[in-house]
PDB file of N, CA and C and ligand atoms in Angstrom:
ATOM      1  N   MET A   1      -5.921  -6.383  34.989  1.00 44.00           N
ATOM      2  CA  MET A   1      -4.582  -6.536  33.920  1.00 44.00           C
ATOM      3  C   MET A   1      -3.991  -7.743  34.423  1.00 44.00           C
ATOM      4  N   ASP A   2      -4.038  -8.841  33.267  1.00 54.00           N
ATOM      5  CA  ASP A   2      -3.360 -10.007  33.355  1.00 54.00           C
ATOM      6  C   ASP A   2      -1.937  -9.998  32.877  1.00 54.00           C
ATOM      7  N   VAL A   3      -1.034 -10.565  33.734  1.00 62.00           N
ATOM      8  CA  VAL A   3       0.316 -10.514  33.034  1.00 62.00           C
ATOM      9  C   VAL A   3       0.816 -11.879  32.756  1.00 62.00           C
ATOM     10  N   LYS A   4       1.088 -12.231  31.518  1.00 60.00           N
ATOM     11  CA  LYS A   4       1.616 -13.442  30.949  1.00 60.00           C
ATOM     12  C   LYS A   4       3.031 -13.711  31.264  1.00 60.00           C
ATOM     13  N   SER A   5       3.092 -15.005  32.131  1.00 84.00           N
ATOM     14  CA  SER A   5       4.356 -15.438  32.396  1.00 84.00           C
ATOM     15  C   SER A   5       5.268 -16.453  31.383  1.00 84.00           C
ATOM     16  N   ASN A   6       4.310 -16.700  30.391  1.00 89.00           N
ATOM     17  CA  ASN A   6       4.988 -17.675  29.567  1.00 89.00           C
ATOM     18  C   ASN A   6       5.171 -17.281  27.991  1.00 89.00           C
ATOM     19  N   CYS A   7       6.070 -17.512  27.282  1.00 90.00           N
ATOM     20  CA  CYS A   7       6.097 -16.990  26.004  1.00 90.00           C
ATOM     21  C   CYS A   7       4.966 -17.646  25.234  1.00 90.00           C
ATOM     22  N   CYS A   8       4.336 -16.793  24.266  1.00 86.00           N
ATOM     23  CA  CYS A   8       3.413 -17.142  23.415  1.00 86.00           C
ATOM     24  C   CYS A   8       3.613 -18.105  22.552  1.00 86.00           C
ATOM     25  N   LEU A   9       4.782 -18.483  22.275  1.00 86.00           N
ATOM     26  CA  LEU A   9       5.119 -19.342  21.071  1.00 86.00           C
ATOM     27  C   LEU A   9       5.558 -20.670  21.642  1.00 86.00           C
ATOM     28  N   CYS A  10       6.483 -20.619  22.580  1.00 88.00           N
ATOM     29  CA  CYS A  10       7.016 -21.651  23.013  1.00 88.00           C
ATOM     30  C   CYS A  10       6.847 -22.139  24.535  1.00 88.00           C
ATOM     31  N   GLU A  11       5.990 -21.335  25.098  1.00 88.00           N
ATOM     32  CA  GLU A  11       5.545 -21.668  26.594  1.00 88.00           C
ATOM     33  C   GLU A  11       6.562 -21.753  27.704  1.00 88.00           C
ATOM     34  N   GLN A  12       7.682 -20.893  27.330  1.00 89.00           N
ATOM     35  CA  GLN A  12       8.850 -20.933  28.236  1.00 89.00           C
ATOM     36  C   GLN A  12       8.492 -19.871  29.110  1.00 89.00           C
ATOM     37  N   PRO A  13       9.167 -19.856  30.324  1.00 90.00           N
ATOM     38  CA  PRO A  13       8.848 -18.648  31.187  1.00 90.00           C
ATOM     39  C   PRO A  13       9.409 -17.264  30.736  1.00 90.00           C
ATOM     40  N   LEU A  14       9.068 -16.135  30.768  1.00 90.00           N
ATOM     41  CA  LEU A  14       9.611 -15.116  30.026  1.00 90.00           C
ATOM     42  C   LEU A  14      10.737 -14.462  30.944  1.00 90.00           C
ATOM     43  N   PRO A  15      11.536 -13.796  30.284  1.00 89.00           N
ATOM     44  CA  PRO A  15      12.647 -13.089  30.990  1.00 89.00           C
ATOM     45  C   PRO A  15      11.974 -11.966  31.492  1.00 89.00           C
ATOM     46  N   PRO A  16      12.707 -11.100  32.501  1.00 88.00           N
ATOM     47  CA  PRO A  16      12.227  -9.725  32.841  1.00 88.00           C
ATOM     48  C   PRO A  16      12.000  -8.879  31.370  1.00 88.00           C
ATOM     49  N   ARG A  17      11.063  -8.059  31.615  1.00 88.00           N
ATOM     50  CA  ARG A  17      10.906  -6.738  30.669  1.00 88.00           C
ATOM     51  C   ARG A  17      10.332  -7.256  29.319  1.00 88.00           C
ATOM     52  N   HIS A  18       9.982  -8.569  29.206  1.00 88.00           N
ATOM     53  CA  HIS A  18       9.352  -9.118  28.117  1.00 88.00           C
ATOM     54  C   HIS A  18       7.852  -9.189  28.253  1.00 88.00           C
ATOM     55  N   ARG A  19       7.051  -8.944  27.379  1.00 89.00           N
ATOM     56  CA  ARG A  19       5.492  -9.024  27.734  1.00 89.00           C
ATOM     57  C   ARG A  19       4.864 -10.266  27.146  1.00 89.00           C
ATOM     58  N   LYS A  20       5.563 -10.695  25.667  1.00 89.00           N
ATOM     59  CA  LYS A  20       4.916 -11.989  25.086  1.00 89.00           C
ATOM     60  C   LYS A  20       5.877 -13.068  24.861  1.00 89.00           C
ATOM     61  N   TYR A  21       6.988 -12.542  24.398  1.00 90.00           N
ATOM     62  CA  TYR A  21       7.821 -13.614  23.650  1.00 90.00           C
ATOM     63  C   TYR A  21       9.102 -13.551  24.462  1.00 90.00           C
ATOM     64  N   CYS A  22       9.646 -14.845  24.429  1.00 90.00           N
ATOM     65  CA  CYS A  22      11.041 -14.985  25.050  1.00 90.00           C
ATOM     66  C   CYS A  22      12.130 -14.346  24.110  1.00 90.00           C
ATOM     67  N   GLU A  23      13.363 -14.297  24.412  1.00 89.00           N
ATOM     68  CA  GLU A  23      14.387 -13.770  23.465  1.00 89.00           C
ATOM     69  C   GLU A  23      14.592 -14.146  22.140  1.00 89.00           C
ATOM     70  N   ARG A  24      14.296 -15.681  22.092  1.00 89.00           N
ATOM     71  CA  ARG A  24      14.429 -16.509  21.005  1.00 89.00           C
ATOM     72  C   ARG A  24      13.340 -16.445  20.028  1.00 89.00           C
ATOM     73  N   CYS A  25      12.173 -16.033  20.448  1.00 90.00           N
ATOM     74  CA  CYS A  25      10.910 -16.106  19.905  1.00 90.00           C
ATOM     75  C   CYS A  25      10.573 -14.749  19.220  1.00 90.00           C
ATOM     76  N   SER A  26      11.119 -13.705  19.797  1.00 89.00           N
ATOM     77  CA  SER A  26      10.680 -12.337  19.748  1.00 89.00           C
ATOM     78  C   SER A  26      11.496 -11.911  18.159  1.00 89.00           C
ATOM     79  N   ALA A  27      12.339 -12.704  17.799  1.00 87.00           N
ATOM     80  CA  ALA A  27      13.023 -12.484  16.552  1.00 87.00           C
ATOM     81  C   ALA A  27      12.062 -12.823  15.651  1.00 87.00           C
ATOM     82  N   LYS A  28      11.307 -14.019  15.629  1.00 89.00           N
ATOM     83  CA  LYS A  28      10.454 -14.431  14.253  1.00 89.00           C
ATOM     84  C   LYS A  28       8.889 -14.065  14.957  1.00 89.00           C
ATOM     85  N   ALA A  29       8.745 -13.212  15.919  1.00 89.00           N
ATOM     86  CA  ALA A  29       7.301 -13.261  16.170  1.00 89.00           C
ATOM     87  C   ALA A  29       6.485 -12.386  14.952  1.00 89.00           C
ATOM     88  N   SER A  30       7.347 -11.439  14.513  1.00 89.00           N
ATOM     89  CA  SER A  30       6.806 -10.494  13.553  1.00 89.00           C
ATOM     90  C   SER A  30       6.308 -11.300  12.147  1.00 89.00           C
ATOM     91  N   LEU A  31       7.354 -12.153  11.619  1.00 89.00           N
ATOM     92  CA  LEU A  31       7.348 -13.052  10.673  1.00 89.00           C
ATOM     93  C   LEU A  31       5.976 -13.858  11.104  1.00 89.00           C
ATOM     94  N   LEU A  32       5.651 -14.483  12.116  1.00 87.00           N
ATOM     95  CA  LEU A  32       4.635 -15.474  12.478  1.00 87.00           C
ATOM     96  C   LEU A  32       3.363 -14.627  12.340  1.00 87.00           C
ATOM     97  N   TRP A  33       3.406 -13.651  13.037  1.00 86.00           N
ATOM     98  CA  TRP A  33       2.206 -12.706  12.940  1.00 86.00           C
ATOM     99  C   TRP A  33       1.681 -12.385  11.548  1.00 86.00           C
ATOM    100  N   LYS A  34       2.630 -11.701  10.848  1.00 85.00           N
ATOM    101  CA  LYS A  34       2.290 -11.750   9.401  1.00 85.00           C
ATOM    102  C   LYS A  34       1.727 -12.583   8.619  1.00 85.00           C
ATOM    103  N   ARG A  35       2.434 -13.862   8.894  1.00 85.00           N
ATOM    104  CA  ARG A  35       2.069 -15.178   7.997  1.00 85.00           C
ATOM    105  C   ARG A  35       0.471 -15.363   8.535  1.00 85.00           C
ATOM    106  N   GLN A  36       0.294 -15.515   9.789  1.00 84.00           N
ATOM    107  CA  GLN A  36      -1.169 -15.731  10.405  1.00 84.00           C
ATOM    108  C   GLN A  36      -2.119 -14.580   9.802  1.00 84.00           C
ATOM    109  N   GLU A  37      -1.967 -13.358   9.717  1.00 82.00           N
ATOM    110  CA  GLU A  37      -2.666 -12.216   9.099  1.00 82.00           C
ATOM    111  C   GLU A  37      -3.113 -12.485   7.454  1.00 82.00           C
ATOM    112  N   ARG A  38      -1.989 -12.981   6.925  1.00 80.00           N
ATOM    113  CA  ARG A  38      -2.208 -13.403   5.618  1.00 80.00           C
ATOM    114  C   ARG A  38      -3.088 -14.476   5.235  1.00 80.00           C
ATOM    115  N   GLN A  39      -2.979 -15.296   6.066  1.00 81.00           N
ATOM    116  CA  GLN A  39      -3.655 -16.722   6.082  1.00 81.00           C
ATOM    117  C   GLN A  39      -5.312 -16.234   6.199  1.00 81.00           C
ATOM    118  N   GLY A  40      -5.400 -15.413   7.160  1.00 80.00           N
ATOM    119  CA  GLY A  40      -6.759 -15.014   7.647  1.00 80.00           C
ATOM    120  C   GLY A  40      -7.462 -14.147   6.562  1.00 80.00           C
ATOM    121  N   ASN A  41      -6.740 -13.272   6.210  1.00 79.00           N
ATOM    122  CA  ASN A  41      -7.264 -12.335   5.168  1.00 79.00           C
ATOM    123  C   ASN A  41      -7.271 -12.734   3.507  1.00 79.00           C
ATOM    124  N   ARG A  42      -6.924 -14.055   3.443  1.00 77.00           N
ATOM    125  CA  ARG A  42      -6.855 -14.924   2.196  1.00 77.00           C
ATOM    126  C   ARG A  42      -8.229 -14.663   1.349  1.00 77.00           C
ATOM    127  N   GLY A  43      -8.326 -14.257   0.261  1.00 77.00           N
ATOM    128  CA  GLY A  43      -9.447 -14.044  -0.528  1.00 77.00           C
ATOM    129  C   GLY A  43     -10.322 -12.909  -0.310  1.00 77.00           C
ATOM    130  N   ALA A  44      -9.786 -12.125   0.733  1.00 80.00           N
ATOM    131  CA  ALA A  44     -10.667 -11.147   0.970  1.00 80.00           C
ATOM    132  C   ALA A  44     -10.188  -9.859   0.201  1.00 80.00           C
ATOM    133  N   ALA A  45     -11.079  -9.138  -0.414  1.00 83.00           N
ATOM    134  CA  ALA A  45     -10.771  -8.074  -1.132  1.00 83.00           C
ATOM    135  C   ALA A  45     -10.766  -6.716  -0.293  1.00 83.00           C
ATOM    136  N   TYR A  46      -9.825  -6.535   0.317  1.00 80.00           N
ATOM    137  CA  TYR A  46      -9.869  -5.209   1.465  1.00 80.00           C
ATOM    138  C   TYR A  46      -9.951  -4.204   0.767  1.00 80.00           C
ATOM    139  N   TRP A  47      -9.360  -3.919  -0.644  1.00 86.00           N
ATOM    140  CA  TRP A  47      -9.365  -2.501  -1.313  1.00 86.00           C
ATOM    141  C   TRP A  47     -10.758  -2.383  -1.555  1.00 86.00           C
ATOM    142  N   LEU A  48     -11.676  -3.006  -1.557  1.00 90.00           N
ATOM    143  CA  LEU A  48     -13.159  -2.754  -1.815  1.00 90.00           C
ATOM    144  C   LEU A  48     -14.027  -2.309  -0.824  1.00 90.00           C
ATOM    145  N   ASP A  49     -13.436  -2.415   0.661  1.00 87.00           N
ATOM    146  CA  ASP A  49     -14.214  -2.109   1.775  1.00 87.00           C
ATOM    147  C   ASP A  49     -14.724  -0.793   1.527  1.00 87.00           C
ATOM    148  N   HIS A  50     -14.064   0.279   1.244  1.00 91.00           N
ATOM    149  CA  HIS A  50     -14.616   1.514   1.202  1.00 91.00           C
ATOM    150  C   HIS A  50     -15.810   1.538   0.151  1.00 91.00           C
ATOM    151  N   TRP A  51     -15.733   1.059  -0.972  1.00 94.00           N
ATOM    152  CA  TRP A  51     -16.606   0.922  -1.972  1.00 94.00           C
ATOM    153  C   TRP A  51     -17.969   0.389  -1.723  1.00 94.00           C
ATOM    154  N   LEU A  52     -17.702  -0.825  -0.788  1.00 92.00           N
ATOM    155  CA  LEU A  52     -18.686  -1.764  -0.268  1.00 92.00           C
ATOM    156  C   LEU A  52     -19.406  -0.817   0.697  1.00 92.00           C
ATOM    157  N   LYS A  53     -18.934   0.044   1.635  1.00 93.00           N
ATOM    158  CA  LYS A  53     -19.476   0.966   2.508  1.00 93.00           C
ATOM    159  C   LYS A  53     -20.474   1.856   1.704  1.00 93.00           C
ATOM    160  N   LEU A  54     -20.119   2.361   0.407  1.00 94.00           N
ATOM    161  CA  LEU A  54     -20.707   3.387  -0.231  1.00 94.00           C
ATOM    162  C   LEU A  54     -21.870   2.718  -0.923  1.00 94.00           C
ATOM    163  N   THR A  55     -21.724   1.576  -1.541  1.00 93.00           N
ATOM    164  CA  THR A  55     -22.737   0.949  -2.534  1.00 93.00           C
ATOM    165  C   THR A  55     -23.555  -0.171  -1.627  1.00 93.00           C
ATOM    166  N   GLY A  56     -22.950  -0.865  -0.820  1.00 92.00           N
ATOM    167  CA  GLY A  56     -23.772  -1.731  -0.073  1.00 92.00           C
ATOM    168  C   GLY A  56     -23.740  -3.253  -0.703  1.00 92.00           C
ATOM    169  N   ASP A  57     -22.955  -3.327  -2.077  1.00 92.00           N
ATOM    170  CA  ASP A  57     -23.404  -4.515  -2.690  1.00 92.00           C
ATOM    171  C   ASP A  57     -21.736  -4.994  -3.277  1.00 92.00           C
ATOM    172  N   LEU A  58     -21.452  -6.071  -2.991  1.00 91.00           N
ATOM    173  CA  LEU A  58     -20.001  -6.223  -3.822  1.00 91.00           C
ATOM    174  C   LEU A  58     -19.894  -6.263  -5.045  1.00 91.00           C
ATOM    175  N   SER A  59     -20.925  -6.552  -5.989  1.00 94.00           N
ATOM    176  CA  SER A  59     -20.700  -6.333  -7.283  1.00 94.00           C
ATOM    177  C   SER A  59     -20.504  -4.999  -7.652  1.00 94.00           C
ATOM    178  N   ALA A  60     -21.470  -4.049  -7.152  1.00 95.00           N
ATOM    179  CA  ALA A  60     -21.643  -2.855  -7.387  1.00 95.00           C
ATOM    180  C   ALA A  60     -20.135  -2.054  -6.685  1.00 95.00           C
ATOM    181  N   ALA A  61     -19.749  -2.594  -5.815  1.00 95.00           N
ATOM    182  CA  ALA A  61     -18.698  -2.005  -5.113  1.00 95.00           C
ATOM    183  C   ALA A  61     -17.352  -2.073  -6.229  1.00 95.00           C
ATOM    184  N   ARG A  62     -17.295  -3.430  -6.595  1.00 95.00           N
ATOM    185  CA  ARG A  62     -16.353  -3.829  -7.578  1.00 95.00           C
ATOM    186  C   ARG A  62     -16.310  -2.985  -8.937  1.00 95.00           C
ATOM    187  N   ARG A  63     -17.557  -2.727  -9.504  1.00 96.00           N
ATOM    188  CA  ARG A  63     -17.797  -1.854 -10.561  1.00 96.00           C
ATOM    189  C   ARG A  63     -17.478  -0.541 -10.351  1.00 96.00           C
ATOM    190  N   GLU A  64     -17.865   0.099  -9.199  1.00 96.00           N
ATOM    191  CA  GLU A  64     -17.504   1.441  -9.042  1.00 96.00           C
ATOM    192  C   GLU A  64     -15.978   1.614  -8.797  1.00 96.00           C
ATOM    193  N   TYR A  65     -15.260   0.501  -8.204  1.00 96.00           N
ATOM    194  CA  TYR A  65     -14.075   0.636  -8.125  1.00 96.00           C
ATOM    195  C   TYR A  65     -13.259   0.839  -9.358  1.00 96.00           C
ATOM    196  N   ASN A  66     -13.569  -0.274 -10.272  1.00 97.00           N
ATOM    197  CA  ASN A  66     -12.970  -0.395 -11.403  1.00 97.00           C
ATOM    198  C   ASN A  66     -13.122   0.912 -12.394  1.00 97.00           C
ATOM    199  N   ALA A  67     -14.499   1.386 -12.222  1.00 97.00           N
ATOM    200  CA  ALA A  67     -14.441   2.889 -12.762  1.00 97.00           C
ATOM    201  C   ALA A  67     -13.805   3.923 -12.361  1.00 97.00           C
ATOM    202  N   TYR A  68     -13.855   3.794 -11.046  1.00 97.00           N
ATOM    203  CA  TYR A  68     -12.797   5.091 -10.521  1.00 97.00           C
ATOM    204  C   TYR A  68     -11.428   4.955 -11.070  1.00 97.00           C
ATOM    205  N   MET A  69     -10.958   3.364 -10.656  1.00 97.00           N
ATOM    206  CA  MET A  69      -9.711   3.453 -11.276  1.00 97.00           C
ATOM    207  C   MET A  69      -9.246   3.515 -12.761  1.00 97.00           C
ATOM    208  N   ARG A  70     -10.189   3.318 -13.394  1.00 98.00           N
ATOM    209  CA  ARG A  70     -10.023   3.389 -15.082  1.00 98.00           C
ATOM    210  C   ARG A  70      -9.962   4.977 -15.055  1.00 98.00           C
ATOM    211  N   SER A  71     -10.824   5.729 -14.574  1.00 97.00           N
ATOM    212  CA  SER A  71     -10.784   7.133 -14.902  1.00 97.00           C
ATOM    213  C   SER A  71      -9.451   7.824 -14.221  1.00 97.00           C
ATOM    214  N   TYR A  72      -9.107   7.334 -12.968  1.00 97.00           N
ATOM    215  CA  TYR A  72      -7.866   7.872 -12.658  1.00 97.00           C
ATOM    216  C   TYR A  72      -6.506   7.631 -13.544  1.00 97.00           C
ATOM    217  N   MET A  73      -6.632   6.428 -13.937  1.00 97.00           N
ATOM    218  CA  MET A  73      -5.311   5.885 -14.796  1.00 97.00           C
ATOM    219  C   MET A  73      -5.516   6.694 -15.990  1.00 97.00           C
ATOM    220  N   ARG A  74      -6.548   7.158 -16.511  1.00 97.00           N
ATOM    221  CA  ARG A  74      -6.606   7.794 -17.926  1.00 97.00           C
ATOM    222  C   ARG A  74      -6.132   9.308 -17.611  1.00 97.00           C
ATOM    223  N   ALA A  75      -6.551   9.813 -16.281  1.00 97.00           N
ATOM    224  CA  ALA A  75      -5.978  11.166 -16.122  1.00 97.00           C
ATOM    225  C   ALA A  75      -4.724  11.047 -15.904  1.00 97.00           C
ATOM    226  N   TYR A  76      -4.203  10.300 -15.281  1.00 97.00           N
ATOM    227  CA  TYR A  76      -2.735   9.927 -14.795  1.00 97.00           C
ATOM    228  C   TYR A  76      -1.923   9.979 -16.039  1.00 97.00           C
ATOM    229  N   ARG A  77      -2.270   9.203 -17.050  1.00 97.00           N
ATOM    230  CA  ARG A  77      -1.639   9.053 -18.295  1.00 97.00           C
ATOM    231  C   ARG A  77      -1.509  10.284 -18.968  1.00 97.00           C
ATOM    232  N   LEU A  78      -2.787  11.005 -19.152  1.00 97.00           N
ATOM    233  CA  LEU A  78      -2.808  12.298 -19.744  1.00 97.00           C
ATOM    234  C   LEU A  78      -2.048  13.335 -19.144  1.00 97.00           C
ATOM    235  N   ARG A  79      -1.879  13.368 -17.839  1.00 96.00           N
ATOM    236  CA  ARG A  79      -1.087  14.225 -17.046  1.00 96.00           C
ATOM    237  C   ARG A  79       0.452  13.954 -17.421  1.00 96.00           C
ATOM    238  N   ARG A  80       0.798  12.769 -17.292  1.00 96.00           N
ATOM    239  CA  ARG A  80       2.032  12.423 -17.767  1.00 96.00           C
ATOM    240  C   ARG A  80       2.617  12.650 -19.012  1.00 96.00           C
ATOM    241  N   ARG A  81       1.773  12.619 -19.953  1.00 95.00           N
ATOM    242  CA  ARG A  81       1.915  12.719 -21.475  1.00 95.00           C
ATOM    243  C   ARG A  81       2.104  14.236 -21.779  1.00 95.00           C
ATOM    244  N   THR A  82       1.235  14.981 -21.035  1.00 94.00           N
ATOM    245  CA  THR A  82       1.261  16.405 -21.446  1.00 94.00           C
ATOM    246  C   THR A  82       2.580  17.102 -20.512  1.00 94.00           C
ATOM    247  N   ARG A  83       3.103  16.460 -19.412  1.00 93.00           N
ATOM    248  CA  ARG A  83       4.368  16.891 -18.784  1.00 93.00           C
ATOM    249  C   ARG A  83       5.427  16.557 -19.697  1.00 93.00           C
ATOM    250  N   ARG A  84       5.446  15.481 -20.346  1.00 92.00           N
ATOM    251  CA  ARG A  84       6.465  15.028 -21.279  1.00 92.00           C
ATOM    252  C   ARG A  84       6.649  15.804 -22.520  1.00 92.00           C
ATOM    253  N   ARG A  85       5.590  16.006 -22.896  1.00 91.00           N
ATOM    254  CA  ARG A  85       5.266  16.957 -24.276  1.00 91.00           C
ATOM    255  C   ARG A  85       6.003  18.372 -23.836  1.00 91.00           C
ATOM    256  N   GLU A  86       5.459  18.889 -22.641  1.00 89.00           N
ATOM    257  CA  GLU A  86       6.100  20.052 -22.237  1.00 89.00           C
ATOM    258  C   GLU A  86       7.675  20.111 -21.980  1.00 89.00           C
ATOM    259  N   ARG A  87       8.158  19.297 -21.436  1.00 88.00           N
ATOM    260  CA  ARG A  87       9.373  19.135 -21.208  1.00 88.00           C
ATOM    261  C   ARG A  87      10.231  19.062 -22.158  1.00 88.00           C
ATOM    262  N   ASN A  88       9.685  18.205 -23.327  1.00 87.00           N
ATOM    263  CA  ASN A  88      10.579  18.053 -24.622  1.00 87.00           C
ATOM    264  C   ASN A  88      10.512  19.310 -25.156  1.00 87.00           C
ATOM    265  N   ARG A  89       9.390  19.976 -25.156  1.00 85.00           N
ATOM    266  CA  ARG A  89       9.162  21.298 -25.916  1.00 85.00           C
ATOM    267  C   ARG A  89      10.394  22.317 -25.297  1.00 85.00           C
ATOM    268  N   LEU A  90      10.353  22.421 -23.953  1.00 81.00           N
ATOM    269  CA  LEU A  90      11.407  23.298 -23.124  1.00 81.00           C
ATOM    270  C   LEU A  90      12.892  22.833 -23.609  1.00 81.00           C
ATOM    271  N   GLU A  91      13.137  21.579 -23.637  1.00 76.00           N
ATOM    272  CA  GLU A  91      14.571  21.070 -24.106  1.00 76.00           C
ATOM    273  C   GLU A  91      14.782  21.547 -25.410  1.00 76.00           C
ATOM    274  N   VAL A  92      13.867  21.528 -26.351  1.00 73.00           N
ATOM    275  CA  VAL A  92      14.148  22.055 -27.728  1.00 73.00           C
ATOM    276  C   VAL A  92      14.472  23.360 -27.781  1.00 73.00           C
ATOM    277  N   THR A  93      13.634  24.320 -27.066  1.00 68.00           N
ATOM    278  CA  THR A  93      13.882  25.571 -27.259  1.00 68.00           C
ATOM    279  C   THR A  93      14.854  26.089 -26.404  1.00 68.00           C
ATOM    280  N   GLY A  94      15.082  25.298 -25.418  1.00 63.00           N
ATOM    281  CA  GLY A  94      16.266  25.844 -24.585  1.00 63.00           C
ATOM    282  C   GLY A  94      15.774  26.669 -23.601  1.00 63.00           C
ATOM    283  N   SER A  95      14.478  26.886 -23.026  1.00 62.00           N
ATOM    284  CA  SER A  95      14.011  28.012 -22.230  1.00 62.00           C
ATOM    285  C   SER A  95      13.896  27.573 -20.933  1.00 62.00           C
ATOM    286  N   ILE A  96      14.452  26.297 -20.646  1.00 61.00           N
ATOM    287  CA  ILE A  96      14.385  25.711 -19.084  1.00 61.00           C
ATOM    288  C   ILE A  96      15.370  26.724 -18.293  1.00 61.00           C
ATOM    289  N   THR A  97      16.514  26.901 -19.076  1.00 60.00           N
ATOM    290  CA  THR A  97      17.645  27.852 -17.931  1.00 60.00           C
ATOM    291  C   THR A  97      17.237  29.448 -18.397  1.00 60.00           C
ATOM    292  N   GLY A  98      16.620  29.739 -19.363  1.00 58.00           N
ATOM    293  CA  GLY A  98      16.362  31.110 -19.717  1.00 58.00           C
ATOM    294  C   GLY A  98      17.466  31.575 -20.312  1.00 58.00           C
ATOM    295  N   LEU A  99      18.644  31.041 -20.604  1.00 58.00           N
ATOM    296  CA  LEU A  99      19.894  31.650 -21.108  1.00 58.00           C
ATOM    297  C   LEU A  99      19.858  31.433 -22.665  1.00 58.00           C
ATOM    298  N   ALA A 100      18.971  30.768 -23.282  1.00 56.00           N
ATOM    299  CA  ALA A 100      19.374  30.363 -24.635  1.00 56.00           C
ATOM    300  C   ALA A 100      19.344  31.483 -25.569  1.00 56.00           C
ATOM    301  N   PHE A 101      18.678  32.587 -25.396  1.00 56.00           N
ATOM    302  CA  PHE A 101      18.524  33.755 -26.162  1.00 56.00           C
ATOM    303  C   PHE A 101      19.208  35.299 -25.641  1.00 56.00           C
ATOM    304  N   ALA A 102      19.924  34.797 -24.545  1.00 49.00           N
ATOM    305  CA  ALA A 102      20.308  35.902 -23.717  1.00 49.00           C
ATOM    306  C   ALA A 102      22.009  36.351 -24.097  1.00 49.00           C
ATOM    307  N   HIS A 103      22.068  36.584 -25.364  1.00 49.00           N
ATOM    308  CA  HIS A 103      23.504  37.091 -25.546  1.00 49.00           C
ATOM    309  C   HIS A 103      23.773  38.339 -25.190  1.00 49.00           C
TER     310      HIS A 103
HETATM  311 ZN1  LIG B   1       9.544 -18.563  22.914  1.00 71.52          ZN
END
């Protein structure tokens, strides 16, 4: 187990109970790490990883992903539409509360 004694960003000696960054650098360490990750992953279609594992081909993975998303969104819009219609119907008849005809 090697213990680093200098800050990873500015190479200053670390204060006690700090593992990687000094006090000043630890505030921006997350920002810098995220920026590095984004630069490393630029252009990579990470959302296709699962489909790539299934199909083994990038264009086939893209096709499968698009087909899945298309059918998913179609079902979602249908669900939303029927829910809205049902809600409107209930609001018109007043049967949400169940008190509309209970005189
Ligand atoms: Zn530092």
